[in-house]
PDB file of C-alpha atoms in Angstrom:
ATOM      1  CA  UNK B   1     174.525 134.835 204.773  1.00 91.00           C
ATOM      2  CA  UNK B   2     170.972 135.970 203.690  1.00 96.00           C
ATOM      3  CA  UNK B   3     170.584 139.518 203.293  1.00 97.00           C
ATOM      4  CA  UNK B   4     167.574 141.834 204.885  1.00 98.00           C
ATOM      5  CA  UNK B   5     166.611 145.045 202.995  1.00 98.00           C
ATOM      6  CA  UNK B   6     164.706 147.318 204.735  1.00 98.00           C
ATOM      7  CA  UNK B   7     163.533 150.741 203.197  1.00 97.00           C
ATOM      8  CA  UNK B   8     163.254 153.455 204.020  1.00 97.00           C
ATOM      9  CA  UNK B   9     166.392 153.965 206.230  1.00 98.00           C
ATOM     10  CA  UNK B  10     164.435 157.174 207.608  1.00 98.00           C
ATOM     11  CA  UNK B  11     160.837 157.777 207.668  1.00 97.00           C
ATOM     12  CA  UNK B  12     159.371 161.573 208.793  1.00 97.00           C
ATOM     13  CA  UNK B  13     155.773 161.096 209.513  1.00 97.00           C
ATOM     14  CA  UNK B  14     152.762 163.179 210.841  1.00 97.00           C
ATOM     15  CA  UNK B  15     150.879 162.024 213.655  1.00 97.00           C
ATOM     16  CA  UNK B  16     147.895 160.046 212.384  1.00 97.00           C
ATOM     17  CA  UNK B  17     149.332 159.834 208.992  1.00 97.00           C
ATOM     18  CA  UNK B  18     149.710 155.570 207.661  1.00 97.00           C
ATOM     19  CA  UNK B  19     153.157 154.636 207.249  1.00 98.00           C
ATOM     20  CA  UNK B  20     155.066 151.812 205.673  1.00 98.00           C
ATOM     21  CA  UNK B  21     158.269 149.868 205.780  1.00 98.00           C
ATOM     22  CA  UNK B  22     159.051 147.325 203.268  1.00 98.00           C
ATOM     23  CA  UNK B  23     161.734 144.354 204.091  1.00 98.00           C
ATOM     24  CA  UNK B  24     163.420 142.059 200.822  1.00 98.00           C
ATOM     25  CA  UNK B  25     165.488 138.922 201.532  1.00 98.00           C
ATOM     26  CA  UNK B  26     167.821 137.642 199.331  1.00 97.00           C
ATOM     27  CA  UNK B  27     165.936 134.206 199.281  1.00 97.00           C
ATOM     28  CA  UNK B  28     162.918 133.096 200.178  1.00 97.00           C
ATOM     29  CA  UNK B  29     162.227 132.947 203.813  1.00 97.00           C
ATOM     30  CA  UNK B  30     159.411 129.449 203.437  1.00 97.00           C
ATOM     31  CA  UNK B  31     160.474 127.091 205.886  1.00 97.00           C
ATOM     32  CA  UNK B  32     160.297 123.398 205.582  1.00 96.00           C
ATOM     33  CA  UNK B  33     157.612 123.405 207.586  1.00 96.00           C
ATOM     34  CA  UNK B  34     155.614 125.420 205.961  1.00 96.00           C
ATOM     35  CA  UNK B  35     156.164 128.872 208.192  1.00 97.00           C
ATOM     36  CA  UNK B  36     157.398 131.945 206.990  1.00 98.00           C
ATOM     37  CA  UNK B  37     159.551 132.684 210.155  1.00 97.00           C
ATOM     38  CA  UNK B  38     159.537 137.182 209.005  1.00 98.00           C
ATOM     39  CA  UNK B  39     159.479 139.136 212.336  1.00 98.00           C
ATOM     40  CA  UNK B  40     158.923 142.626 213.112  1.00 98.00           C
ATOM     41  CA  UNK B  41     160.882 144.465 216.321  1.00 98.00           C
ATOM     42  CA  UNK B  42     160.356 148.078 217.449  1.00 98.00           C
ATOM     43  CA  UNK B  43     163.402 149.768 219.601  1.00 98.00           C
ATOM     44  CA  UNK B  44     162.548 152.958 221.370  1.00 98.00           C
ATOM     45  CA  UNK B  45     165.075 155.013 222.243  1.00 97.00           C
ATOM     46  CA  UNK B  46     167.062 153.601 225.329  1.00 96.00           C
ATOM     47  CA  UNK B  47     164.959 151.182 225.419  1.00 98.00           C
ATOM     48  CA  UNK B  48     165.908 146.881 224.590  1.00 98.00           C
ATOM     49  CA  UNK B  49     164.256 145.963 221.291  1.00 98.00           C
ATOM     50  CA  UNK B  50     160.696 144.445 221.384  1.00 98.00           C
ATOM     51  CA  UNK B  51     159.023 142.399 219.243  1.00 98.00           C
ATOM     52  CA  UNK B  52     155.641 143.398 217.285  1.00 98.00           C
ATOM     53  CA  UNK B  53     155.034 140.722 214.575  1.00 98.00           C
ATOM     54  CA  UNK B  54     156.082 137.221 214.038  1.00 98.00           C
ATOM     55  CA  UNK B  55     155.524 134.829 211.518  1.00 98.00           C
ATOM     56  CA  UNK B  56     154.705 137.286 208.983  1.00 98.00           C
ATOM     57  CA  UNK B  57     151.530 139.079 210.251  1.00 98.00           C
ATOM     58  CA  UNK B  58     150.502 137.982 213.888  1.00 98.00           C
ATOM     59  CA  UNK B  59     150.659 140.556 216.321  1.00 98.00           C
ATOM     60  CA  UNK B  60     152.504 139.816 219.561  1.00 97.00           C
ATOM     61  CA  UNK B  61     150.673 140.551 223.172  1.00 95.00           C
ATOM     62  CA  UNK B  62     149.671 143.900 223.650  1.00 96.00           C
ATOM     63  CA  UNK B  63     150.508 145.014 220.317  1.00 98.00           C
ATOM     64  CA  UNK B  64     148.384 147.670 219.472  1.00 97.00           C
ATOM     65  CA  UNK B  65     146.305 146.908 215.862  1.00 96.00           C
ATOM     66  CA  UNK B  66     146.896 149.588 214.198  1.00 98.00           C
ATOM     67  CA  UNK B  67     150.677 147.787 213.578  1.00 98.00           C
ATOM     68  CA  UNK B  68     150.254 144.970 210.663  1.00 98.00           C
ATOM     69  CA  UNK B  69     152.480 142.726 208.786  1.00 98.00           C
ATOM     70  CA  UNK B  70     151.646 141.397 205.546  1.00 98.00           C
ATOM     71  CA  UNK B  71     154.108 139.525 202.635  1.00 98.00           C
ATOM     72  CA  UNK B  72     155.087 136.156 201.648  1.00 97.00           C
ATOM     73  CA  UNK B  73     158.378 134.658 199.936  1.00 95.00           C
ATOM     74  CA  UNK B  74     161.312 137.676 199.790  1.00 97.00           C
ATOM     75  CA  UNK B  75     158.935 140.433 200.379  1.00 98.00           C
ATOM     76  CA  UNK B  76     157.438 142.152 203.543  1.00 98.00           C
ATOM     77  CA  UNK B  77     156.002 145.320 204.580  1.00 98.00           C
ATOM     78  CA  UNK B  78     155.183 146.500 208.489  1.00 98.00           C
ATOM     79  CA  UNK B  79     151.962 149.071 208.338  1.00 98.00           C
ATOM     80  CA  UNK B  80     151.352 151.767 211.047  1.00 98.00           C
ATOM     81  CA  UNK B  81     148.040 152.641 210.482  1.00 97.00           C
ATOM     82  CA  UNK B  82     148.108 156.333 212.365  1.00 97.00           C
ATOM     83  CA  UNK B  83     151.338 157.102 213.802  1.00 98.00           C
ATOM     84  CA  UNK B  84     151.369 158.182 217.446  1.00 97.00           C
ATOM     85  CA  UNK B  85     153.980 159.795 219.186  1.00 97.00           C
ATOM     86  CA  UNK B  86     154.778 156.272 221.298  1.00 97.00           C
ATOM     87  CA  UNK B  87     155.517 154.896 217.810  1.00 98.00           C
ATOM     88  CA  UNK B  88     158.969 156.820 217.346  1.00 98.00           C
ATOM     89  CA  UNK B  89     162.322 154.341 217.536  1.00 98.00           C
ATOM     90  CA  UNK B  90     163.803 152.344 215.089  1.00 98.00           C
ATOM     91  CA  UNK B  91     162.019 149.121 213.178  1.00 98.00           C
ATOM     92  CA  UNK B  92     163.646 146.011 212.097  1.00 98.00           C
ATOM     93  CA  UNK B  93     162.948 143.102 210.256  1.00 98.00           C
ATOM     94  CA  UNK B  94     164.218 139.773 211.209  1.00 98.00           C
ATOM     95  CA  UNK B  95     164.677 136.572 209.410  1.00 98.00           C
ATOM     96  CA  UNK B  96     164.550 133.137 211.489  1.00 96.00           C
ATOM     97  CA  UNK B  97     164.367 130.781 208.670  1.00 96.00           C
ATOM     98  CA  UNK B  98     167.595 130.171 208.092  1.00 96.00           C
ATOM     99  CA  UNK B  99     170.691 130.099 209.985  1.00 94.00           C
ATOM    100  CA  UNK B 100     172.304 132.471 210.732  1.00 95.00           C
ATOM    101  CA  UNK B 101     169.290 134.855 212.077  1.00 96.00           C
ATOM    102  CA  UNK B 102     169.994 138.037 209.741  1.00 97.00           C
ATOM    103  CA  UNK B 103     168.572 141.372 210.738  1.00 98.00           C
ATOM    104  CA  UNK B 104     167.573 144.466 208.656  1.00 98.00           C
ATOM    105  CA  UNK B 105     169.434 147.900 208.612  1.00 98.00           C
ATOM    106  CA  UNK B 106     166.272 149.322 210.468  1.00 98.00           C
ATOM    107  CA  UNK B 107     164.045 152.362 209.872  1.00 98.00           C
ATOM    108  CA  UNK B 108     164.293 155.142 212.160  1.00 98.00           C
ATOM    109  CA  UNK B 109     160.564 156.444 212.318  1.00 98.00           C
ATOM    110  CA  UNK B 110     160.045 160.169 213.395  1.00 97.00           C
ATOM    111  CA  UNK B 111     157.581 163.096 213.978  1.00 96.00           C
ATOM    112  CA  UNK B 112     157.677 165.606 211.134  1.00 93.00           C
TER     113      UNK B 112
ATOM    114  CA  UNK X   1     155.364 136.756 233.222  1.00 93.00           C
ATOM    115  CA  UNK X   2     158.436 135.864 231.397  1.00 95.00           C
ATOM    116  CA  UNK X   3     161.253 138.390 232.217  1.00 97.00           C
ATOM    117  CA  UNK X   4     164.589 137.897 231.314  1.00 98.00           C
ATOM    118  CA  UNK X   5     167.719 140.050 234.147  1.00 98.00           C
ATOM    119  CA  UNK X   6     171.131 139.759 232.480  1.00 98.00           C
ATOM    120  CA  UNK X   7     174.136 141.129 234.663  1.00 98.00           C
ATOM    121  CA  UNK X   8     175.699 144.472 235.205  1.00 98.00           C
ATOM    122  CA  UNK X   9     178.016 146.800 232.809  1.00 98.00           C
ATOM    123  CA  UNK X  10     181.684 145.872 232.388  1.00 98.00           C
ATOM    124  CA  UNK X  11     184.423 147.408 231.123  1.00 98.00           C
ATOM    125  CA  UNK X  12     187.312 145.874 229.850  1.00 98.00           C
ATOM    126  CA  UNK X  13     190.828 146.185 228.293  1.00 98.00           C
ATOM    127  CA  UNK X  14     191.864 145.444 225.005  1.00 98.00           C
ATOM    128  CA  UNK X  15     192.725 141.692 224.650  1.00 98.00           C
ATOM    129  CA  UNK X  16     190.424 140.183 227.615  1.00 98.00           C
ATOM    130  CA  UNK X  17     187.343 138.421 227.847  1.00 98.00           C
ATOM    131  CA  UNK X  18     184.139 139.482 229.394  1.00 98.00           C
ATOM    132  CA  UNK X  19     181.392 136.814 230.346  1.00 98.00           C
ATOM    133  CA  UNK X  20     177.357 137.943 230.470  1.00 98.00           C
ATOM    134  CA  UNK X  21     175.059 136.039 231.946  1.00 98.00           C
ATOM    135  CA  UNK X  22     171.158 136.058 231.269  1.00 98.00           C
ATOM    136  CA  UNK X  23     168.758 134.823 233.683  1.00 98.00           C
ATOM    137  CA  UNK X  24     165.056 133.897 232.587  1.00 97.00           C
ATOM    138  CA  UNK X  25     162.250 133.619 234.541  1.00 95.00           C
ATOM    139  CA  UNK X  26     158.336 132.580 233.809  1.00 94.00           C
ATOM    140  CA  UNK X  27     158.748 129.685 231.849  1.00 93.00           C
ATOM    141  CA  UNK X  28     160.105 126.296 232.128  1.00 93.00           C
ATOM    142  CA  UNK X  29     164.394 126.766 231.173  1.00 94.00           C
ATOM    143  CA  UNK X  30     164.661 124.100 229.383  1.00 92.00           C
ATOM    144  CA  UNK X  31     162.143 124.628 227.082  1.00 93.00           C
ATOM    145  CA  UNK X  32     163.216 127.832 224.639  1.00 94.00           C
ATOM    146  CA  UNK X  33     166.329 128.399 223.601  1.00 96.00           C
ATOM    147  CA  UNK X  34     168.358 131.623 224.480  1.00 97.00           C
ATOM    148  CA  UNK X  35     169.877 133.758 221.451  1.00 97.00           C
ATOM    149  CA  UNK X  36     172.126 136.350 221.785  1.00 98.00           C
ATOM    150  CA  UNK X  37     172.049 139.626 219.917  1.00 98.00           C
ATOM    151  CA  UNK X  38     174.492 143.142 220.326  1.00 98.00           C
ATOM    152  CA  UNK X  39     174.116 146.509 218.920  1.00 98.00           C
ATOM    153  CA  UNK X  40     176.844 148.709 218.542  1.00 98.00           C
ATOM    154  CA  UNK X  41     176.414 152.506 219.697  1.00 97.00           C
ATOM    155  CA  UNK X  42     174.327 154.157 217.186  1.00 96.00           C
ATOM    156  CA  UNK X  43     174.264 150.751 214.814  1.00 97.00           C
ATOM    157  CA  UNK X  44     171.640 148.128 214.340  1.00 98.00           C
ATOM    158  CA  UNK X  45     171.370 144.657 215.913  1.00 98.00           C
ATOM    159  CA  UNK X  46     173.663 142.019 214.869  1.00 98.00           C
ATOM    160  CA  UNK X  47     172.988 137.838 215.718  1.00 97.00           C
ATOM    161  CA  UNK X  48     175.455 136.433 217.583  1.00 98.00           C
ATOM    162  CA  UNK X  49     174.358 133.333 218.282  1.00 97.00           C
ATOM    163  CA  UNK X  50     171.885 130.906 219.973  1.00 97.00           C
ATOM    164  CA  UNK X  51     171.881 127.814 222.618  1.00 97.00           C
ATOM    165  CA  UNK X  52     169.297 125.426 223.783  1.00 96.00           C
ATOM    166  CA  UNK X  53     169.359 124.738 227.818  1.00 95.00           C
ATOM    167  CA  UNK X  54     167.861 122.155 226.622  1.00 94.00           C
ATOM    168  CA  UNK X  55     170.912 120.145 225.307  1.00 93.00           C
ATOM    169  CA  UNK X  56     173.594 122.266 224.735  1.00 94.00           C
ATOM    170  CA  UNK X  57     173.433 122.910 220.902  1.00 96.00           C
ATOM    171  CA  UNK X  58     174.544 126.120 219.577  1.00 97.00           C
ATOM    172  CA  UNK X  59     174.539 127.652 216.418  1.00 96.00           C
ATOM    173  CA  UNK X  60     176.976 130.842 216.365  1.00 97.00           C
ATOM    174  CA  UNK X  61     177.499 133.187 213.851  1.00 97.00           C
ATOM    175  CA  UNK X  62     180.651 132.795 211.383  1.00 96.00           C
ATOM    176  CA  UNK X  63     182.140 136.073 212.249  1.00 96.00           C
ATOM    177  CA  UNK X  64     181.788 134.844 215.786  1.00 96.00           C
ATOM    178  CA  UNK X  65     183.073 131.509 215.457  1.00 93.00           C
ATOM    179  CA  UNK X  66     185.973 130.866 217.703  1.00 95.00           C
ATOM    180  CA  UNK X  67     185.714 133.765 219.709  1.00 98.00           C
ATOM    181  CA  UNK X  68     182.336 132.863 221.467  1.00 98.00           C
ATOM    182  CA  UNK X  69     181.126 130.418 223.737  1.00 98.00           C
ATOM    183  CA  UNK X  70     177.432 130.054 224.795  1.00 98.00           C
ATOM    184  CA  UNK X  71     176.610 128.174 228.060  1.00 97.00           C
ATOM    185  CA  UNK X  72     174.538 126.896 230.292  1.00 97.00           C
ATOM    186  CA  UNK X  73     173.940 126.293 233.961  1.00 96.00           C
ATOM    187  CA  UNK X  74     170.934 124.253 234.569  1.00 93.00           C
ATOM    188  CA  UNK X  75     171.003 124.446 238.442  1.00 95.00           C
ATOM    189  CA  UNK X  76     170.557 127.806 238.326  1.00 96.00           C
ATOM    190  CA  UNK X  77     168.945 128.128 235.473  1.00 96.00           C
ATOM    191  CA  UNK X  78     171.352 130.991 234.081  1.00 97.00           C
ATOM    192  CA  UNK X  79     172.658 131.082 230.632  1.00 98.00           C
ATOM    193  CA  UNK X  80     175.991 132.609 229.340  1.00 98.00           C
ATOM    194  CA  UNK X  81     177.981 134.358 226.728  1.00 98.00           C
ATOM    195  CA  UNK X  82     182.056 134.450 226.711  1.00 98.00           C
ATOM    196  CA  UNK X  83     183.310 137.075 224.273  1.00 98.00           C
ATOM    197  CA  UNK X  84     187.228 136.535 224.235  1.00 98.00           C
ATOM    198  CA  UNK X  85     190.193 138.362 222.171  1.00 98.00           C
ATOM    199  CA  UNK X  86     188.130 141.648 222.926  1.00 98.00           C
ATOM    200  CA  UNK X  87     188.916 144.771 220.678  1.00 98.00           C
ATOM    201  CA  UNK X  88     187.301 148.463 221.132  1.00 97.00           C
ATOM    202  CA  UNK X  89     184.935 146.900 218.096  1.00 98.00           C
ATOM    203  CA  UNK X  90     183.574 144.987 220.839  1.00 98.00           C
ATOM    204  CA  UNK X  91     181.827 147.541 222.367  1.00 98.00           C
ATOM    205  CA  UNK X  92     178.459 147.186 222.748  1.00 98.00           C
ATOM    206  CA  UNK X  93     174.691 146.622 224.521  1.00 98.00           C
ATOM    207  CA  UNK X  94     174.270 142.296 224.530  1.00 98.00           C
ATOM    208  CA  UNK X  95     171.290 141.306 225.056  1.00 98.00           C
ATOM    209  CA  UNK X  96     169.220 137.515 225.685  1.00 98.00           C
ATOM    210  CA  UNK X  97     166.134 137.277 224.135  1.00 97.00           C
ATOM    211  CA  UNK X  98     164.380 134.113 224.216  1.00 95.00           C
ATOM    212  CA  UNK X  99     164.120 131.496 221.350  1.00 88.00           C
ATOM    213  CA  UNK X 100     165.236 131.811 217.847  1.00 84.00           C
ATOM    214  CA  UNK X 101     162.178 134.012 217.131  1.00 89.00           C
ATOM    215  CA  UNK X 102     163.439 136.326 220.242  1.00 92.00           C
ATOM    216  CA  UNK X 103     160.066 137.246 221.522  1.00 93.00           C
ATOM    217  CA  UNK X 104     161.256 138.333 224.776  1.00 97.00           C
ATOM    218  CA  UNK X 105     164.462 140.538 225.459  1.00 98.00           C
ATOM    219  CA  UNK X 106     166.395 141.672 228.501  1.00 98.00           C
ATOM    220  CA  UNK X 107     167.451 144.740 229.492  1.00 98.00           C
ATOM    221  CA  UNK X 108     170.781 144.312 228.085  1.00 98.00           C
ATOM    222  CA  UNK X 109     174.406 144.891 229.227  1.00 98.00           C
ATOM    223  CA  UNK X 110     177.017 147.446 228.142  1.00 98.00           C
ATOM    224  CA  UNK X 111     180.253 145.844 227.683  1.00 98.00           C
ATOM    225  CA  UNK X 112     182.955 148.839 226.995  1.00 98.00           C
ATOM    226  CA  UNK X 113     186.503 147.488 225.333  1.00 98.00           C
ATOM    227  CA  UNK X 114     189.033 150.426 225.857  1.00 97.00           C
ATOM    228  CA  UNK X 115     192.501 150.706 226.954  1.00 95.00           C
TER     229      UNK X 115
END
């Protein structure tokens, strides 16, 4: 199965401060189509997992901007422009390119 | 909006089966697929598999294979995952999200595998 990287595992941040979370797959993640299918979930604490970003770098609905995705081929990165406190939970990256869907190990974000 | 209301907690013994169900709403049910997804207490989210309403197809993960069947029920536009040969490894949140890109999730359902 293809393999998701994500670092860091654990990310202390100040409020306000940028952060960012880089995401390497084990091959590239072009589909035949064309589409880099790379998304982004956030998973507050109790809470399901939500998505942020698909396809690389478009925002979902109601996704504030200061969350961006950017990367091509086996390489990503999610960018938090200023952390707020509603940011805190755990981030994952998520290939669906190939088959089976393969996650990242997920970055727990937190307030320094 | 499109909401997705999976069923209640279960608990169950070492060796049964447990059956979820996932309910969408807001869109048309035949037209995304449903994927499954679990996460382990304290552990990250692992793909379990995925179905289209639309015809049936599936595509389940390898570790998976055998022990998991994905279903639909068009009349009621409900979709389902059987888990069977369950072991305290088992236990778990599942959760539905729609399509293979999962842009929308339910709430998700505990399933607890102890004797």
């Amino acid at each position: 199965d293809l393999v998701m990287t994500q670092s860091p595992l654990s990310l202390p941040v100040t409020l306000g401060q940028p952060v960012s979370i880089s995401c390497r797959s084990s091959q590239s993640l072009v589909y035949s189509d064309g589409d880099t299918y790379l998304n982004w979930f956030q998973q507050r604490p109790g809470q399901s997992p939500r998505r942020l970003i698909y396809k690389v770098s478009n925002r979902d609905s109601g996704v504030p901007d200061r969350f961006s995705g950017s990367g091509s081929g086996t390489d990503f990165t999610l960018k938090i422009s200023r952390v707020e406190a509603e940011d805190v939970g755990v981030y994952y990256c998520m290939q669906a390119t190939h088959w089976p869907r393969t996650f990242g190990q997920g970055t727990k974000l937190e307030i320094k | 909006q499109v909401q997705l209301v999976q069923s209640g907690a279960e608990v169950k013994k070492p060796g049964a089966s447990v059956k979820v169900s996932c309910k969408p709403s807001g869109y048309s049910f035949t037209s995304y697929g449903i994927s499954w997804v679990r996460q382990a207490p304290g552990q990250g989210l692992e793909w379990m598999g995925w179905i289209s309403p639309y015809d049936g197809n599936t595509n389940y993960a390898q570790r998976f294979q055998g022990r998991v069947t994905m279903t639909t029920d068009t009349s009621t536009s409900t979709v389902y995952m059987e888990l069977r040969s369950l072991s305290s490894d088992d236990t778990a949140v599942y959760y539905c999200a729609t399509s293979g890109q999962l842009d929308y999730w339910g709430q998700g359902t505990l399933v607890t595998v102890s004797s």
